[in-house]
Structures are given as structure tokens and as C-alpha cells.
Amino acid sequence: MGIDFVRGGGGRVKNKKREVKSDNPYLLLLCKLYKFLARRTDSKFNKVIYKRLNMSGRNRPPLSLSKIMKFMDGKDGKLAVVVGTVTDDKRVYDVPELKVCALRFTEAARARILKAGGECITFDKLAMRSPLGKGTVLLRGPVKSREAERHFGKAPGVPGSKTKPYVRSKGRKFEKARGRRKSRGFKT
């Protein structure tokens, strides 16, 4: 039997699903549990959770309490689900009663949710309580808010580009000449 190549010489066909690279036994067990639920139920929720549990840390960004509050506004009685860390936000004074399920909670975030009469649960408890994801709101942190993302896109200096250049230093002498200032010829 031959090797399956991509037409046009693009190398081999890679159709293997990404599997978690972590050594964390709890995460591995959760992956096992949600792999089973994704296979044995018709719930799209379980498939999404399984996919997100297998993602790299970079694709599981943290979500702050303020954002959870914003997204859960008007969704009383529902449970917020975050495949990632829930962090505290000191800019928020009053935390409402929230039910949140996440991989991790920072100490301050957990304390504030519990103090407000809310609930912090883990994914194994969620699988027992809502195996099909009914009564939940699936949330996600900002994936593209890393500083490195600012450097991606059209090359810096190209008209219409808002891409940040990689510069040794931020000063008058560094990438501030022609094309960067009106007083030096033109500004793109």
C-alpha cells in the first residue's frame, strides 16, 4: 500500500487529531473522560470541550472575572464553562453570584466567587451534573491578545499596514525616518 500524498507535492496527509502533550494526570484523565463523552453522546458541547482540553497552553488563554461577569449578564441560573484559568480582576468591586467551571482558578478569583455565594467546579463534576452541556455557557479567553500577535500581518512599512516592527529600541533614531513621520518626506 502506498503513502497518501497531498496533490501538488504538499507532503504527507496529516489527519491525526492533536493529543494533549501534558504530563498532568488530571488533564489526561479529563481528556479520556471527554473523549468518551464526545464519542458516545450527540452533544457538540462535549466535542468542543474535548478539542479544547487537547489544545496547547497558548490556545487556552486565561479569562478574567470581569469578562465572565460581562458575558454572564442576563444569563441567570446558567453555568459558565472556561477551558483555561479564571483570574481575578481588582478593578471590579462587586462580584455577583456566579457558577463557574474551569481547569484552574487563581486563589483570589476562587475566594471572590465563593464569597459572593457562587460556585467553582471542575470538569469531572460538570460531566456528572450536565453530561450534554445543558444549561451552560461556553466561554473562551482572548487568544490573539499576546504581544507577539502585534508583529504578525502585512510587513511594517507597507501602505495600510498596522503591524508593529521588531525594533531594538524605541527612540528618535530607531525606525522613525522616511515613511514614519510627515516631517521626513512622507508618512504611511
PDB file of C-alpha atoms in Angstrom:
ATOM      1  CA  MET A   1       0.000   0.000   0.000  1.00  0.00           C
ATOM      2  CA  GLY A   2       1.337   3.441  -0.919  1.00  0.00           C
ATOM      3  CA  ILE A   3       1.706   6.608   1.144  1.00  0.00           C
ATOM      4  CA  ASP A   4      -1.097   9.146   0.856  1.00  0.00           C
ATOM      5  CA  PHE A   5       0.422  12.359  -0.531  1.00  0.00           C
ATOM      6  CA  VAL A   6      -1.235  15.747  -0.899  1.00  0.00           C
ATOM      7  CA  ARG A   7      -1.797  16.626  -4.557  1.00  0.00           C
ATOM      8  CA  GLY A   8       0.775  19.166  -5.746  1.00  0.00           C
ATOM      9  CA  GLY A   9       3.654  17.856  -3.648  1.00  0.00           C
ATOM     10  CA  GLY A  10       2.495  19.182  -0.304  1.00  0.00           C
ATOM     11  CA  GLY A  11       3.906  16.288   1.742  1.00  0.00           C
ATOM     12  CA  ARG A  12       2.013  13.564   3.552  1.00  0.00           C
ATOM     13  CA  VAL A  13      -1.589  13.842   4.622  1.00  0.00           C
ATOM     14  CA  LYS A  14      -1.728  14.593   8.326  1.00  0.00           C
ATOM     15  CA  ASN A  15      -5.134  13.588   9.629  1.00  0.00           C
ATOM     16  CA  LYS A  16      -4.146  12.744  13.176  1.00  0.00           C
ATOM     17  CA  LYS A  17      -6.011  14.694  15.860  1.00  0.00           C
ATOM     18  CA  ARG A  18      -3.931  16.721  18.274  1.00  0.00           C
ATOM     19  CA  GLU A  19      -3.476  14.959  21.593  1.00  0.00           C
ATOM     20  CA  VAL A  20      -2.511  16.596  24.844  1.00  0.00           C
ATOM     21  CA  LYS A  21       1.251  16.765  25.449  1.00  0.00           C
ATOM     22  CA  SER A  22       0.956  17.447  29.167  1.00  0.00           C
ATOM     23  CA  ASP A  23       2.128  15.033  31.873  1.00  0.00           C
ATOM     24  CA  ASN A  24      -0.571  16.283  34.237  1.00  0.00           C
ATOM     25  CA  PRO A  25      -2.510  13.127  35.226  1.00  0.00           C
ATOM     26  CA  TYR A  26      -5.702  15.093  35.958  1.00  0.00           C
ATOM     27  CA  LEU A  27      -5.688  16.660  32.495  1.00  0.00           C
ATOM     28  CA  LEU A  28      -5.029  13.271  30.897  1.00  0.00           C
ATOM     29  CA  LEU A  29      -7.977  11.764  32.784  1.00  0.00           C
ATOM     30  CA  LEU A  30     -10.232  14.650  31.749  1.00  0.00           C
ATOM     31  CA  CYS A  31      -9.231  14.109  28.121  1.00  0.00           C
ATOM     32  CA  LYS A  32     -10.088  10.433  28.477  1.00  0.00           C
ATOM     33  CA  LEU A  33     -13.471  11.263  30.023  1.00  0.00           C
ATOM     34  CA  TYR A  34     -14.444  13.842  27.398  1.00  0.00           C
ATOM     35  CA  LYS A  35     -13.161  11.644  24.561  1.00  0.00           C
ATOM     36  CA  PHE A  36     -15.663   9.031  25.760  1.00  0.00           C
ATOM     37  CA  LEU A  37     -18.480  11.599  26.126  1.00  0.00           C
ATOM     38  CA  ALA A  38     -17.740  13.111  22.701  1.00  0.00           C
ATOM     39  CA  ARG A  39     -17.931   9.646  21.125  1.00  0.00           C
ATOM     40  CA  ARG A  40     -20.942   8.284  22.988  1.00  0.00           C
ATOM     41  CA  THR A  41     -23.204  11.360  23.008  1.00  0.00           C
ATOM     42  CA  ASP A  42     -24.541  13.520  20.183  1.00  0.00           C
ATOM     43  CA  SER A  43     -23.569  16.656  22.085  1.00  0.00           C
ATOM     44  CA  LYS A  44     -21.456  19.202  20.189  1.00  0.00           C
ATOM     45  CA  PHE A  45     -20.541  20.691  23.589  1.00  0.00           C
ATOM     46  CA  ASN A  46     -18.547  17.574  24.568  1.00  0.00           C
ATOM     47  CA  LYS A  47     -16.694  17.566  21.236  1.00  0.00           C
ATOM     48  CA  VAL A  48     -15.688  21.209  21.707  1.00  0.00           C
ATOM     49  CA  ILE A  49     -14.558  20.621  25.304  1.00  0.00           C
ATOM     50  CA  TYR A  50     -12.511  17.590  24.222  1.00  0.00           C
ATOM     51  CA  LYS A  51     -10.867  19.600  21.445  1.00  0.00           C
ATOM     52  CA  ARG A  52     -10.039  22.485  23.784  1.00  0.00           C
ATOM     53  CA  LEU A  53      -8.658  20.215  26.513  1.00  0.00           C
ATOM     54  CA  ASN A  54      -6.135  18.933  23.951  1.00  0.00           C
ATOM     55  CA  MET A  55      -5.004  22.427  22.954  1.00  0.00           C
ATOM     56  CA  SER A  56      -1.651  23.918  23.856  1.00  0.00           C
ATOM     57  CA  GLY A  57      -1.409  26.366  26.746  1.00  0.00           C
ATOM     58  CA  ARG A  58      -1.159  29.254  24.297  1.00  0.00           C
ATOM     59  CA  ASN A  59      -4.570  28.367  22.905  1.00  0.00           C
ATOM     60  CA  ARG A  60      -6.094  28.113  26.396  1.00  0.00           C
ATOM     61  CA  PRO A  61      -5.740  31.751  27.468  1.00  0.00           C
ATOM     62  CA  PRO A  62      -6.975  32.906  30.897  1.00  0.00           C
ATOM     63  CA  LEU A  63     -10.287  34.690  31.342  1.00  0.00           C
ATOM     64  CA  SER A  64     -10.785  37.372  33.987  1.00  0.00           C
ATOM     65  CA  LEU A  65     -13.692  37.639  36.418  1.00  0.00           C
ATOM     66  CA  SER A  66     -14.821  40.924  34.831  1.00  0.00           C
ATOM     67  CA  LYS A  67     -15.166  39.277  31.412  1.00  0.00           C
ATOM     68  CA  ILE A  68     -17.110  36.348  32.886  1.00  0.00           C
ATOM     69  CA  MET A  69     -19.433  38.830  34.589  1.00  0.00           C
ATOM     70  CA  LYS A  70     -19.935  40.687  31.306  1.00  0.00           C
ATOM     71  CA  PHE A  71     -20.718  37.521  29.318  1.00  0.00           C
ATOM     72  CA  MET A  72     -22.976  36.045  32.027  1.00  0.00           C
ATOM     73  CA  ASP A  73     -25.066  39.193  32.418  1.00  0.00           C
ATOM     74  CA  GLY A  74     -28.736  38.233  31.982  1.00  0.00           C
ATOM     75  CA  LYS A  75     -27.978  34.501  31.983  1.00  0.00           C
ATOM     76  CA  ASP A  76     -29.220  33.701  35.476  1.00  0.00           C
ATOM     77  CA  GLY A  77     -29.023  30.094  36.624  1.00  0.00           C
ATOM     78  CA  LYS A  78     -26.588  29.146  33.862  1.00  0.00           C
ATOM     79  CA  LEU A  79     -23.078  27.824  34.430  1.00  0.00           C
ATOM     80  CA  ALA A  80     -20.051  29.471  32.779  1.00  0.00           C
ATOM     81  CA  VAL A  81     -17.563  26.966  31.327  1.00  0.00           C
ATOM     82  CA  VAL A  82     -13.944  28.002  30.644  1.00  0.00           C
ATOM     83  CA  VAL A  83     -11.315  25.577  29.353  1.00  0.00           C
ATOM     84  CA  GLY A  84      -8.474  27.500  30.960  1.00  0.00           C
ATOM     85  CA  THR A  85      -7.713  29.579  34.035  1.00  0.00           C
ATOM     86  CA  VAL A  86     -10.099  32.022  35.697  1.00  0.00           C
ATOM     87  CA  THR A  87      -8.209  35.030  37.052  1.00  0.00           C
ATOM     88  CA  ASP A  88      -9.185  37.808  39.456  1.00  0.00           C
ATOM     89  CA  ASP A  89      -9.819  41.400  38.387  1.00  0.00           C
ATOM     90  CA  LYS A  90      -9.123  44.002  41.069  1.00  0.00           C
ATOM     91  CA  ARG A  91     -10.944  46.689  39.064  1.00  0.00           C
ATOM     92  CA  VAL A  92     -14.256  45.000  39.877  1.00  0.00           C
ATOM     93  CA  TYR A  93     -15.710  45.718  43.322  1.00  0.00           C
ATOM     94  CA  ASP A  94     -18.938  43.739  43.426  1.00  0.00           C
ATOM     95  CA  VAL A  95     -18.952  40.186  42.131  1.00  0.00           C
ATOM     96  CA  PRO A  96     -22.421  38.707  41.537  1.00  0.00           C
ATOM     97  CA  GLU A  97     -23.317  35.109  42.331  1.00  0.00           C
ATOM     98  CA  LEU A  98     -21.620  33.072  39.593  1.00  0.00           C
ATOM     99  CA  LYS A  99     -21.399  29.366  38.867  1.00  0.00           C
ATOM    100  CA  VAL A 100     -18.151  28.699  37.030  1.00  0.00           C
ATOM    101  CA  CYS A 101     -16.455  25.552  35.764  1.00  0.00           C
ATOM    102  CA  ALA A 102     -12.779  25.859  34.782  1.00  0.00           C
ATOM    103  CA  LEU A 103      -9.498  23.959  34.645  1.00  0.00           C
ATOM    104  CA  ARG A 104      -7.946  26.276  37.232  1.00  0.00           C
ATOM    105  CA  PHE A 105      -8.887  29.225  39.440  1.00  0.00           C
ATOM    106  CA  THR A 106      -6.411  31.651  40.910  1.00  0.00           C
ATOM    107  CA  GLU A 107      -6.702  31.808  44.697  1.00  0.00           C
ATOM    108  CA  ALA A 108      -8.119  35.345  44.672  1.00  0.00           C
ATOM    109  CA  ALA A 109     -10.672  34.551  41.952  1.00  0.00           C
ATOM    110  CA  ARG A 110     -11.878  31.415  43.758  1.00  0.00           C
ATOM    111  CA  ALA A 111     -12.174  33.312  47.074  1.00  0.00           C
ATOM    112  CA  ARG A 112     -14.206  36.127  45.491  1.00  0.00           C
ATOM    113  CA  ILE A 113     -16.604  33.780  43.645  1.00  0.00           C
ATOM    114  CA  LEU A 114     -17.229  31.731  46.812  1.00  0.00           C
ATOM    115  CA  LYS A 115     -17.621  34.859  48.970  1.00  0.00           C
ATOM    116  CA  ALA A 116     -20.353  36.127  46.629  1.00  0.00           C
ATOM    117  CA  GLY A 117     -22.232  32.850  47.156  1.00  0.00           C
ATOM    118  CA  GLY A 118     -21.138  31.414  43.821  1.00  0.00           C
ATOM    119  CA  GLU A 119     -19.663  28.051  42.952  1.00  0.00           C
ATOM    120  CA  CYS A 120     -16.357  26.864  41.440  1.00  0.00           C
ATOM    121  CA  ILE A 121     -16.496  23.391  39.939  1.00  0.00           C
ATOM    122  CA  THR A 122     -14.173  21.147  37.947  1.00  0.00           C
ATOM    123  CA  PHE A 123     -14.835  19.363  34.650  1.00  0.00           C
ATOM    124  CA  ASP A 124     -15.343  15.931  36.227  1.00  0.00           C
ATOM    125  CA  LYS A 125     -18.138  17.413  38.372  1.00  0.00           C
ATOM    126  CA  LEU A 126     -19.561  19.114  35.276  1.00  0.00           C
ATOM    127  CA  ALA A 127     -19.652  15.761  33.442  1.00  0.00           C
ATOM    128  CA  MET A 128     -21.742  14.349  36.304  1.00  0.00           C
ATOM    129  CA  ARG A 129     -24.032  17.351  36.571  1.00  0.00           C
ATOM    130  CA  SER A 130     -24.525  18.182  32.885  1.00  0.00           C
ATOM    131  CA  PRO A 131     -23.218  15.407  30.623  1.00  0.00           C
ATOM    132  CA  LEU A 132     -24.664  17.020  27.486  1.00  0.00           C
ATOM    133  CA  GLY A 133     -23.720  20.601  28.391  1.00  0.00           C
ATOM    134  CA  LYS A 134     -27.308  21.712  29.033  1.00  0.00           C
ATOM    135  CA  GLY A 135     -27.664  24.983  30.957  1.00  0.00           C
ATOM    136  CA  THR A 136     -24.063  26.019  30.316  1.00  0.00           C
ATOM    137  CA  VAL A 137     -22.390  28.951  28.553  1.00  0.00           C
ATOM    138  CA  LEU A 138     -19.074  28.082  26.921  1.00  0.00           C
ATOM    139  CA  LEU A 139     -16.579  30.958  27.182  1.00  0.00           C
ATOM    140  CA  ARG A 140     -13.072  31.493  25.884  1.00  0.00           C
ATOM    141  CA  GLY A 141     -10.182  33.818  26.712  1.00  0.00           C
ATOM    142  CA  PRO A 142      -8.622  36.250  24.200  1.00  0.00           C
ATOM    143  CA  VAL A 143      -6.332  34.066  22.054  1.00  0.00           C
ATOM    144  CA  LYS A 144      -4.974  36.933  19.928  1.00  0.00           C
ATOM    145  CA  SER A 145      -4.040  39.293  22.754  1.00  0.00           C
ATOM    146  CA  ARG A 146      -0.437  38.114  23.055  1.00  0.00           C
ATOM    147  CA  GLU A 147       2.140  40.815  22.349  1.00  0.00           C
ATOM    148  CA  ALA A 148       3.683  38.631  19.633  1.00  0.00           C
ATOM    149  CA  GLU A 149       0.426  38.821  17.608  1.00  0.00           C
ATOM    150  CA  ARG A 150       1.048  42.543  17.023  1.00  0.00           C
ATOM    151  CA  HIS A 151       4.040  41.679  14.855  1.00  0.00           C
ATOM    152  CA  PHE A 152       2.052  39.392  12.527  1.00  0.00           C
ATOM    153  CA  GLY A 153       0.373  40.566   9.307  1.00  0.00           C
ATOM    154  CA  LYS A 154       1.403  42.774   6.403  1.00  0.00           C
ATOM    155  CA  ALA A 155       5.035  43.845   6.605  1.00  0.00           C
ATOM    156  CA  PRO A 156       5.631  47.022   8.629  1.00  0.00           C
ATOM    157  CA  GLY A 157       6.135  49.974   6.293  1.00  0.00           C
ATOM    158  CA  VAL A 158       3.776  48.655   3.610  1.00  0.00           C
ATOM    159  CA  PRO A 159       0.903  51.108   2.978  1.00  0.00           C
ATOM    160  CA  GLY A 160      -2.122  50.234   5.104  1.00  0.00           C
ATOM    161  CA  SER A 161      -0.121  48.054   7.473  1.00  0.00           C
ATOM    162  CA  LYS A 162      -0.613  48.420  11.206  1.00  0.00           C
ATOM    163  CA  THR A 163       1.952  45.740  12.018  1.00  0.00           C
ATOM    164  CA  LYS A 164       4.424  46.507  14.798  1.00  0.00           C
ATOM    165  CA  PRO A 165       8.064  46.251  13.663  1.00  0.00           C
ATOM    166  CA  TYR A 166      10.693  44.389  15.657  1.00  0.00           C
ATOM    167  CA  VAL A 167      12.880  47.283  16.821  1.00  0.00           C
ATOM    168  CA  ARG A 168      15.974  47.172  19.017  1.00  0.00           C
ATOM    169  CA  SER A 169      14.988  50.307  20.918  1.00  0.00           C
ATOM    170  CA  LYS A 170      12.146  52.831  20.982  1.00  0.00           C
ATOM    171  CA  GLY A 171      13.653  56.220  20.283  1.00  0.00           C
ATOM    172  CA  ARG A 172      14.149  59.017  17.764  1.00  0.00           C
ATOM    173  CA  LYS A 173      16.865  57.151  15.850  1.00  0.00           C
ATOM    174  CA  PHE A 174      15.043  53.832  15.509  1.00  0.00           C
ATOM    175  CA  GLU A 175      12.677  53.400  12.543  1.00  0.00           C
ATOM    176  CA  LYS A 176      11.447  56.987  12.765  1.00  0.00           C
ATOM    177  CA  ALA A 177      12.750  58.364   9.459  1.00  0.00           C
ATOM    178  CA  ARG A 178      11.225  58.409   5.908  1.00  0.00           C
ATOM    179  CA  GLY A 179       7.802  56.829   5.810  1.00  0.00           C
ATOM    180  CA  ARG A 180       7.253  57.153   9.553  1.00  0.00           C
ATOM    181  CA  ARG A 181       6.962  60.941  10.034  1.00  0.00           C
ATOM    182  CA  LYS A 182       5.377  63.733   7.977  1.00  0.00           C
ATOM    183  CA  SER A 183       8.430  65.918   8.605  1.00  0.00           C
ATOM    184  CA  ARG A 184      10.720  63.328   6.955  1.00  0.00           C
ATOM    185  CA  GLY A 185       9.332  63.067   3.435  1.00  0.00           C
ATOM    186  CA  PHE A 186       6.045  61.179   3.954  1.00  0.00           C
ATOM    187  CA  LYS A 187       4.116  59.072   6.436  1.00  0.00           C
ATOM    188  CA  THR A 188       2.381  55.800   5.515  1.00  0.00           C
TER     189      THR A 188
END
